[in-house]
Coordinates of C-alpha atoms and ligand atoms in Angstrom, one line a residue:
M1 CA 160.0 13.1 44.5
E2 CA 162.1 16.2 44.9
N3 CA 165.7 16.2 44.0
L4 CA 167.4 13.4 46.0
V5 CA 170.4 15.5 46.8
S6 CA 168.2 18.0 48.5
N7 CA 167.9 18.0 52.3
R8 CA 164.2 17.2 52.2
V9 CA 163.5 14.1 54.3
Y10 CA 160.3 12.2 53.8
V11 CA 158.4 11.2 57.0
F12 CA 156.8 7.8 56.6
D13 CA 154.6 7.2 59.6
T14 CA 154.0 3.7 60.7
T15 CA 152.0 4.3 63.9
L16 CA 149.0 2.6 62.4
R17 CA 151.0 -0.5 61.3
D18 CA 154.3 -1.2 63.2
G19 CA 153.0 0.8 66.1
E20 CA 149.7 -0.9 66.1
Q21 CA 151.1 -4.4 66.0
S22 CA 152.7 -4.0 69.5
P23 CA 151.2 -5.1 72.9
G24 CA 148.4 -2.9 74.1
C25 CA 148.3 -0.9 70.9
S26 CA 145.8 -2.5 68.6
M27 CA 143.2 -0.1 67.1
T28 CA 139.8 -0.5 65.7
L29 CA 138.8 1.1 62.4
P30 CA 137.2 4.2 63.9
E31 CA 140.3 4.6 66.2
K32 CA 142.6 4.3 63.2
L33 CA 140.6 6.9 61.4
R34 CA 140.7 9.2 64.4
M35 CA 144.5 8.8 64.6
A36 CA 144.9 9.2 60.8
K37 CA 143.3 12.6 61.0
H38 CA 146.1 13.8 63.4
L39 CA 148.7 12.3 61.2
V40 CA 147.4 14.1 58.2
E41 CA 147.2 17.4 60.1
L42 CA 150.8 16.8 61.2
G43 CA 151.8 16.6 57.5
V44 CA 153.3 13.1 57.3
D45 CA 154.4 12.3 53.7
I46 CA 153.4 8.7 53.7
L47 CA 150.9 7.1 56.1
E48 CA 151.2 3.3 56.5
A49 CA 147.7 2.4 57.5
G50 CA 148.1 -1.4 58.0
F51 CA 148.9 -4.9 56.9
P52 CA 145.9 -5.9 54.9
I53 CA 146.5 -9.7 54.8
A54 CA 146.8 -9.7 58.7
S55 CA 143.1 -9.3 59.3
E56 CA 139.8 -8.1 57.9
G57 CA 140.1 -5.0 60.2
D58 CA 143.5 -4.1 58.9
F59 CA 142.2 -4.5 55.3
E60 CA 139.2 -2.2 56.0
S61 CA 141.4 0.3 57.8
V62 CA 143.7 0.7 54.8
R63 CA 140.8 1.0 52.5
A64 CA 139.0 3.5 54.8
V65 CA 142.1 5.7 55.5
S66 CA 143.1 5.8 51.8
Q67 CA 139.6 6.9 50.8
E68 CA 139.0 9.4 53.5
Y69 CA 142.4 11.0 53.0
S70 CA 142.7 10.6 49.2
W71 CA 145.2 13.4 48.8
V72 CA 147.7 11.7 51.2
Q73 CA 150.0 8.9 50.1
V74 CA 148.8 5.7 51.9
A75 CA 151.0 2.6 52.2
A76 CA 149.9 -1.0 52.8
L77 CA 152.3 -3.7 54.0
A78 CA 152.7 -7.0 52.2
R79 CA 155.2 -9.9 52.5
S80 CA 156.9 -10.7 49.2
V81 CA 154.2 -13.2 48.4
R82 CA 151.4 -13.1 45.9
G83 CA 148.5 -13.3 48.4
D84 CA 149.7 -10.5 50.5
I85 CA 150.5 -8.2 47.6
E86 CA 147.1 -8.8 46.0
R87 CA 145.4 -8.1 49.3
A88 CA 147.3 -4.9 49.7
A89 CA 146.5 -3.9 46.2
K90 CA 142.8 -4.6 46.8
A91 CA 142.8 -2.5 50.0
L92 CA 144.4 0.4 48.1
E93 CA 142.2 -0.1 45.0
K94 CA 140.3 3.2 45.5
A95 CA 143.3 5.2 46.7
K96 CA 144.4 8.1 44.6
R97 CA 148.0 7.9 45.9
S98 CA 148.9 4.4 47.0
R99 CA 152.2 2.7 47.9
I100 CA 152.6 -1.1 48.2
H101 CA 155.3 -1.9 50.7
T102 CA 156.7 -5.4 50.2
F103 CA 159.3 -7.0 52.5
I104 CA 161.3 -10.1 53.0
A105 CA 164.0 -10.8 55.5
T106 CA 167.6 -11.0 54.1
S107 CA 169.8 -11.9 57.1
D108 CA 171.3 -15.4 57.3
I109 CA 169.6 -15.9 60.7
H110 CA 166.2 -15.4 59.2
L111 CA 167.0 -17.3 56.0
K112 CA 168.1 -20.3 58.0
Y113 CA 165.6 -20.4 60.9
K114 CA 162.5 -18.6 59.5
F115 CA 162.6 -19.7 55.8
N116 CA 165.1 -22.5 55.4
K117 CA 165.9 -20.9 52.0
S118 CA 169.0 -19.9 50.1
R119 CA 170.1 -16.3 49.4
Q120 CA 169.3 -16.8 45.8
Q121 CA 165.8 -18.0 46.6
I122 CA 165.1 -14.9 48.8
L123 CA 166.6 -12.6 46.2
D124 CA 164.3 -14.1 43.5
E125 CA 161.3 -13.7 45.8
A126 CA 162.1 -10.1 46.6
V127 CA 162.4 -9.3 43.0
A128 CA 159.2 -11.2 42.0
G129 CA 157.4 -9.4 44.8
V130 CA 158.4 -6.0 43.6
Q131 CA 157.5 -6.9 40.0
L132 CA 154.1 -8.1 41.0
A133 CA 153.5 -5.0 43.2
R134 CA 154.5 -2.8 40.3
T135 CA 151.6 -4.3 38.2
Y136 CA 149.2 -2.7 40.8
A137 CA 151.0 0.4 41.9
E138 CA 153.6 2.8 40.5
D139 CA 155.0 3.5 43.9
V140 CA 156.5 0.4 45.4
E141 CA 158.7 0.2 48.4
F142 CA 160.8 -2.8 49.3
S143 CA 162.1 -3.5 52.8
A144 CA 165.0 -5.9 53.5
E145 CA 163.9 -7.0 57.0
D146 CA 166.9 -7.4 59.4
A147 CA 169.1 -5.4 57.0
T148 CA 171.6 -4.5 59.7
R149 CA 172.4 -8.2 60.4
T150 CA 172.5 -9.0 56.7
D151 CA 175.8 -9.6 54.8
P152 CA 176.4 -6.1 53.3
D153 CA 177.5 -7.5 49.9
Y154 CA 174.3 -9.5 49.7
L155 CA 172.2 -6.6 50.9
E156 CA 173.7 -4.5 48.1
Q157 CA 172.8 -7.2 45.6
V158 CA 169.3 -7.3 46.9
T159 CA 169.0 -3.5 46.9
L160 CA 170.2 -3.1 43.3
S161 CA 168.0 -6.0 42.1
V162 CA 164.8 -4.6 43.6
V163 CA 165.5 -1.2 42.3
A164 CA 166.0 -2.7 38.8
A165 CA 162.7 -4.5 39.3
G166 CA 160.9 -1.2 39.9
A167 CA 161.2 -0.3 43.7
R168 CA 161.3 3.4 44.1
T169 CA 162.2 3.2 47.8
V170 CA 164.4 0.7 49.5
N171 CA 164.1 0.5 53.2
L172 CA 166.9 -1.0 55.2
P173 CA 165.4 -1.7 58.7
D174 CA 167.3 -2.2 61.9
T175 CA 164.6 -4.6 62.7
V176 CA 166.0 -5.8 66.1
G177 CA 167.6 -2.5 67.2
W178 CA 171.1 -3.9 66.7
A179 CA 172.9 -1.1 65.0
V180 CA 175.0 1.7 66.4
P181 CA 174.9 5.1 64.7
H182 CA 178.3 5.3 62.9
E183 CA 178.0 1.6 61.7
Y184 CA 174.4 2.2 60.4
G185 CA 175.6 5.4 58.8
Q186 CA 178.3 3.5 56.9
L187 CA 175.9 0.9 55.7
I188 CA 173.4 3.5 54.5
A189 CA 176.2 5.6 52.8
R190 CA 177.2 2.4 50.9
M191 CA 173.6 1.7 49.7
V192 CA 173.0 5.4 48.8
K193 CA 176.1 5.4 46.7
A194 CA 175.1 2.1 45.0
V195 CA 171.6 3.2 44.0
G196 CA 172.4 6.8 43.2
D197 CA 169.3 8.7 42.2
R198 CA 167.4 5.7 41.1
A199 CA 165.6 5.2 44.4
V200 CA 165.2 6.7 47.8
I201 CA 167.0 4.9 50.7
S202 CA 164.8 4.7 53.7
V203 CA 165.5 3.8 57.3
H204 CA 163.4 2.1 59.9
C205 CA 164.9 1.7 63.4
H206 CA 163.8 -0.2 66.4
D207 CA 164.7 0.9 69.9
D208 CA 166.0 -2.2 71.6
L209 CA 169.2 -0.4 72.7
G210 CA 167.6 3.0 72.9
L211 CA 169.4 4.1 69.7
A212 CA 166.5 4.3 67.2
V213 CA 166.5 8.0 66.9
A214 CA 170.3 8.4 66.9
N215 CA 170.5 5.6 64.2
S216 CA 167.8 7.3 62.1
I217 CA 169.6 10.6 62.3
A218 CA 173.0 9.0 61.4
A219 CA 171.3 7.4 58.4
V220 CA 170.0 10.7 57.2
Q221 CA 173.4 12.3 57.6
A222 CA 174.7 9.4 55.4
G223 CA 172.1 10.1 52.7
A224 CA 168.9 8.4 53.6
R225 CA 165.9 10.5 52.7
Q226 CA 163.0 8.7 54.2
I227 CA 162.5 8.0 57.8
E228 CA 160.0 5.4 59.1
C229 CA 158.8 6.3 62.6
T230 CA 155.9 6.4 65.0
I231 CA 154.2 8.8 67.3
N232 CA 155.4 8.3 70.9
G233 CA 157.9 5.8 69.5
I234 CA 155.4 3.0 69.8
G235 CA 156.2 -0.3 68.0
E236 CA 157.4 -3.8 68.4
R237 CA 159.2 -4.6 71.7
A238 CA 161.0 -1.4 72.7
G239 CA 159.3 0.5 69.9
N240 CA 160.2 2.4 66.7
A241 CA 162.1 5.6 66.3
S242 CA 160.0 8.5 67.7
L243 CA 158.7 10.8 65.0
E244 CA 158.5 13.8 67.3
E245 CA 162.1 13.4 68.5
I246 CA 163.6 13.2 65.0
V247 CA 161.6 16.0 63.6
C248 CA 162.4 18.3 66.6
A249 CA 166.1 17.4 66.4
F250 CA 166.1 18.6 62.8
K251 CA 164.2 21.8 63.8
V252 CA 166.0 22.7 66.9
R253 CA 169.6 21.8 65.7
K254 CA 169.4 23.0 62.2
D255 CA 172.9 24.2 62.6
Q256 CA 174.1 20.6 62.8
L257 CA 171.2 18.8 61.1
P258 CA 170.2 20.9 58.1
F259 CA 167.3 18.7 57.0
E260 CA 163.7 19.6 56.1
T261 CA 160.5 17.8 56.8
K262 CA 156.9 19.0 56.2
I263 CA 155.8 18.2 59.7
V264 CA 153.8 20.9 61.4
T265 CA 155.4 20.6 64.8
E266 CA 152.5 22.4 66.6
H267 CA 150.5 19.3 66.0
L268 CA 152.9 16.9 67.7
Y269 CA 151.5 17.1 71.2
P270 CA 147.8 16.8 70.1
A271 CA 148.8 13.7 68.0
S272 CA 150.5 12.2 70.9
Q273 CA 147.6 12.9 73.2
C274 CA 145.2 11.3 70.7
L275 CA 147.3 8.2 70.5
T276 CA 147.4 8.0 74.3
S277 CA 143.6 8.2 74.4
I278 CA 143.4 5.2 72.0
I279 CA 146.0 2.8 73.2
T280 CA 146.6 1.4 76.7
F281 CA 149.5 3.5 77.7
G282 CA 151.0 7.0 77.3
P283 CA 154.6 8.1 76.9
Q284 CA 156.7 7.9 80.0
P285 CA 156.7 11.2 81.9
N286 CA 160.3 12.0 81.0
K287 CA 159.8 11.2 77.3
A288 CA 161.3 14.0 75.1
I289 CA 158.9 16.4 73.5
V290 CA 155.6 14.9 74.6
G291 CA 156.1 13.5 78.1
D292 CA 154.4 15.1 81.0
N293 CA 157.7 16.4 82.4
A294 CA 159.3 17.5 79.1
F295 CA 158.6 21.1 79.9
A296 CA 158.4 20.9 83.7
H297 CA 161.0 22.4 86.0
E298 CA 161.4 21.5 89.7
A299 CA 164.9 22.3 90.8
G300 CA 165.2 25.7 92.5
I301 CA 168.3 26.7 90.4
H302 CA 166.5 25.8 87.2
Q303 CA 163.3 27.5 88.2
D304 CA 165.2 30.7 89.1
G305 CA 167.1 30.6 85.8
Y306 CA 163.9 29.9 83.9
L307 CA 162.0 32.7 85.5
K308 CA 164.8 35.1 84.7
N309 CA 165.1 33.9 81.1
K310 CA 163.4 30.8 79.7
A311 CA 166.4 30.1 77.4
T312 CA 168.5 29.2 80.4
Y313 CA 166.8 25.8 80.7
E314 CA 164.5 25.4 77.6
I315 CA 165.8 24.8 74.1
M316 CA 162.3 24.8 72.6
D317 CA 159.2 26.8 73.2
P318 CA 156.5 24.3 74.4
T319 CA 153.9 25.9 72.1
S320 CA 156.1 25.1 69.1
V321 CA 155.3 21.4 69.6
G322 CA 151.7 22.0 70.8
V323 CA 152.3 21.8 74.5
P324 CA 150.2 24.7 76.0
E325 CA 152.8 25.9 78.5
S326 CA 155.8 25.0 80.7
R327 CA 155.2 24.0 84.3
L328 CA 157.1 25.0 87.4
V329 CA 156.6 22.0 89.8
L330 CA 156.9 22.8 93.5
G331 CA 158.8 20.1 95.4
K332 CA 161.6 19.8 97.8
H333 CA 164.1 21.1 95.3
S334 CA 162.2 24.3 94.5
G335 CA 163.3 27.7 95.6
R336 CA 161.8 31.0 96.8
H337 CA 161.6 32.5 93.3
A338 CA 159.2 29.9 92.0
L339 CA 157.2 29.7 95.2
N340 CA 156.7 33.4 95.2
Q341 CA 155.5 33.2 91.7
R342 CA 153.0 30.5 92.6
C343 CA 151.7 32.5 95.5
G344 CA 151.2 35.4 93.1
H345 CA 149.2 33.1 90.8
L346 CA 147.2 32.0 93.7
G347 CA 146.3 35.6 94.4
F348 CA 148.8 36.5 97.3
Q349 CA 151.5 39.2 97.2
L350 CA 153.6 38.3 100.2
S351 CA 156.1 40.5 102.0
K352 CA 159.7 39.3 102.2
D353 CA 159.2 38.1 105.8
Q354 CA 156.0 36.3 104.9
L355 CA 157.6 34.6 102.0
D356 CA 160.5 33.4 104.2
E357 CA 158.0 31.9 106.6
V358 CA 155.9 30.3 103.9
Y359 CA 159.1 28.9 102.4
Q360 CA 160.1 27.3 105.7
L361 CA 156.8 25.6 106.1
F362 CA 156.7 24.7 102.4
T363 CA 160.1 22.9 102.5
A364 CA 159.0 21.0 105.7
V365 CA 156.0 19.7 103.7
A366 CA 157.9 19.2 100.5
D367 CA 160.6 17.1 102.3
K368 CA 158.0 14.4 103.0
K369 CA 156.3 14.3 99.6
K370 CA 156.9 14.0 95.9
G371 CA 155.4 17.4 95.2
V372 CA 153.3 20.1 96.9
R373 CA 149.8 20.8 95.6
N374 CA 148.2 24.3 95.3
D375 CA 145.7 23.6 98.1
E376 CA 148.6 22.7 100.4
I377 CA 150.4 25.9 99.5
L378 CA 147.2 27.9 100.2
H379 CA 146.9 26.2 103.6
I380 CA 150.4 27.4 104.4
I381 CA 149.8 30.9 103.2
H382 CA 146.7 31.1 105.4
Q383 CA 148.7 29.9 108.4
V384 CA 151.3 32.6 107.8
T385 CA 149.1 35.5 106.8
G386 CA 146.3 34.7 109.2
T387 CA 143.9 35.9 106.6
P388 CA 141.2 33.9 104.8
A389 CA 141.9 33.6 101.1
A390 CA 139.0 35.9 100.0
A391 CA 140.2 38.8 102.2
A392 CA 143.9 38.4 101.3
R393 CA 143.0 38.5 97.6
A394 CA 140.9 41.6 97.9
Ligands
KIV401 O1 161.1 -3.8 61.5 C1 161.0 -4.2 60.3 O2 161.8 -4.8 59.7 C2 159.7 -3.9 59.7 C3 159.6 -4.2 58.3 C4 158.3 -5.0 57.9 C5 159.6 -2.9 57.5 O3 158.7 -3.5 60.4
ZN402 ZN1 159.5 -2.6 62.2

């Protein structure tokens, strides 16, 4: 680990574990290997490949990913119980760089309804889990599930105890997406101060209130140096913090967020596309960075500004995140500038009068539809110019 006071943030990808365990996202072993290849190319620091006790398939996936990508740190999840930890250790047996990730819930709600156990019992189990995991792996991470609804004094006690037991990373998940940024930042700052440089404080945010990325960033500003996240933000319920959004926020707003990751951002879109081809759904069209509309412009004022200078309406170059190019979508809000450009791409240099006429007909069509296709634009051009496409292009 690099100096903890540095601004280097470790990216712990859990697409193949927390992401995979959500509806419509389960993956077979070959699919996990296909996705792992993208994650490795992306440069994630830790790749959580599965929860070996959960199924034979998960066990084999952790084993296969850690062998295929032996130079990458591969993590396997385990509850703070012997059987889980031994299974995780077995799955990672041939890994060159392994991490056992043990967890137990620490909030009173979970203690009462899930476990019916006291705080002391849970503390003892957390410590015993880390101690056992350390007999198999040097690198052990502990997660206090539902940390954000845990009594902070007790959370600090658990955190210090697992660090003393040998955990190198303590993850404080916002398991149910309950936190708001300044509150989460305060909690993280307290734990960072308590552990000092004895362990890395990690964050893992769910998106139930749409705050997972904001919470993760607030946590990093407060001193957390590992972020757990997924491609396309997939994960339990509303999902996990989106890897691409956090990484791009750091990259684009370096002035405000001077944090470094090793992510090769040009691989973000290919990784997102690969995931979409494996699971049952893709990102929503207006999803930041990787959604279909993330680099599409429809409004005439925007298109005009974009055509004069891209910086007017784009804060990132699409190719910097692996998206081949921006798109100007022609619809009822589009203007002459973009329409003229499209006519040019279709092989027609129109006079001003012709463009005016094409524009009138185009808006009449666009008013009735969600967007206008190239063949429809061509049809209008032919109507106005009275020339067949081949002749007009010549
Ligand atoms: O959301 C959560 O608390 C988790 C832990 C198992 C890390 O996924
Ligand atoms: Zn989670």
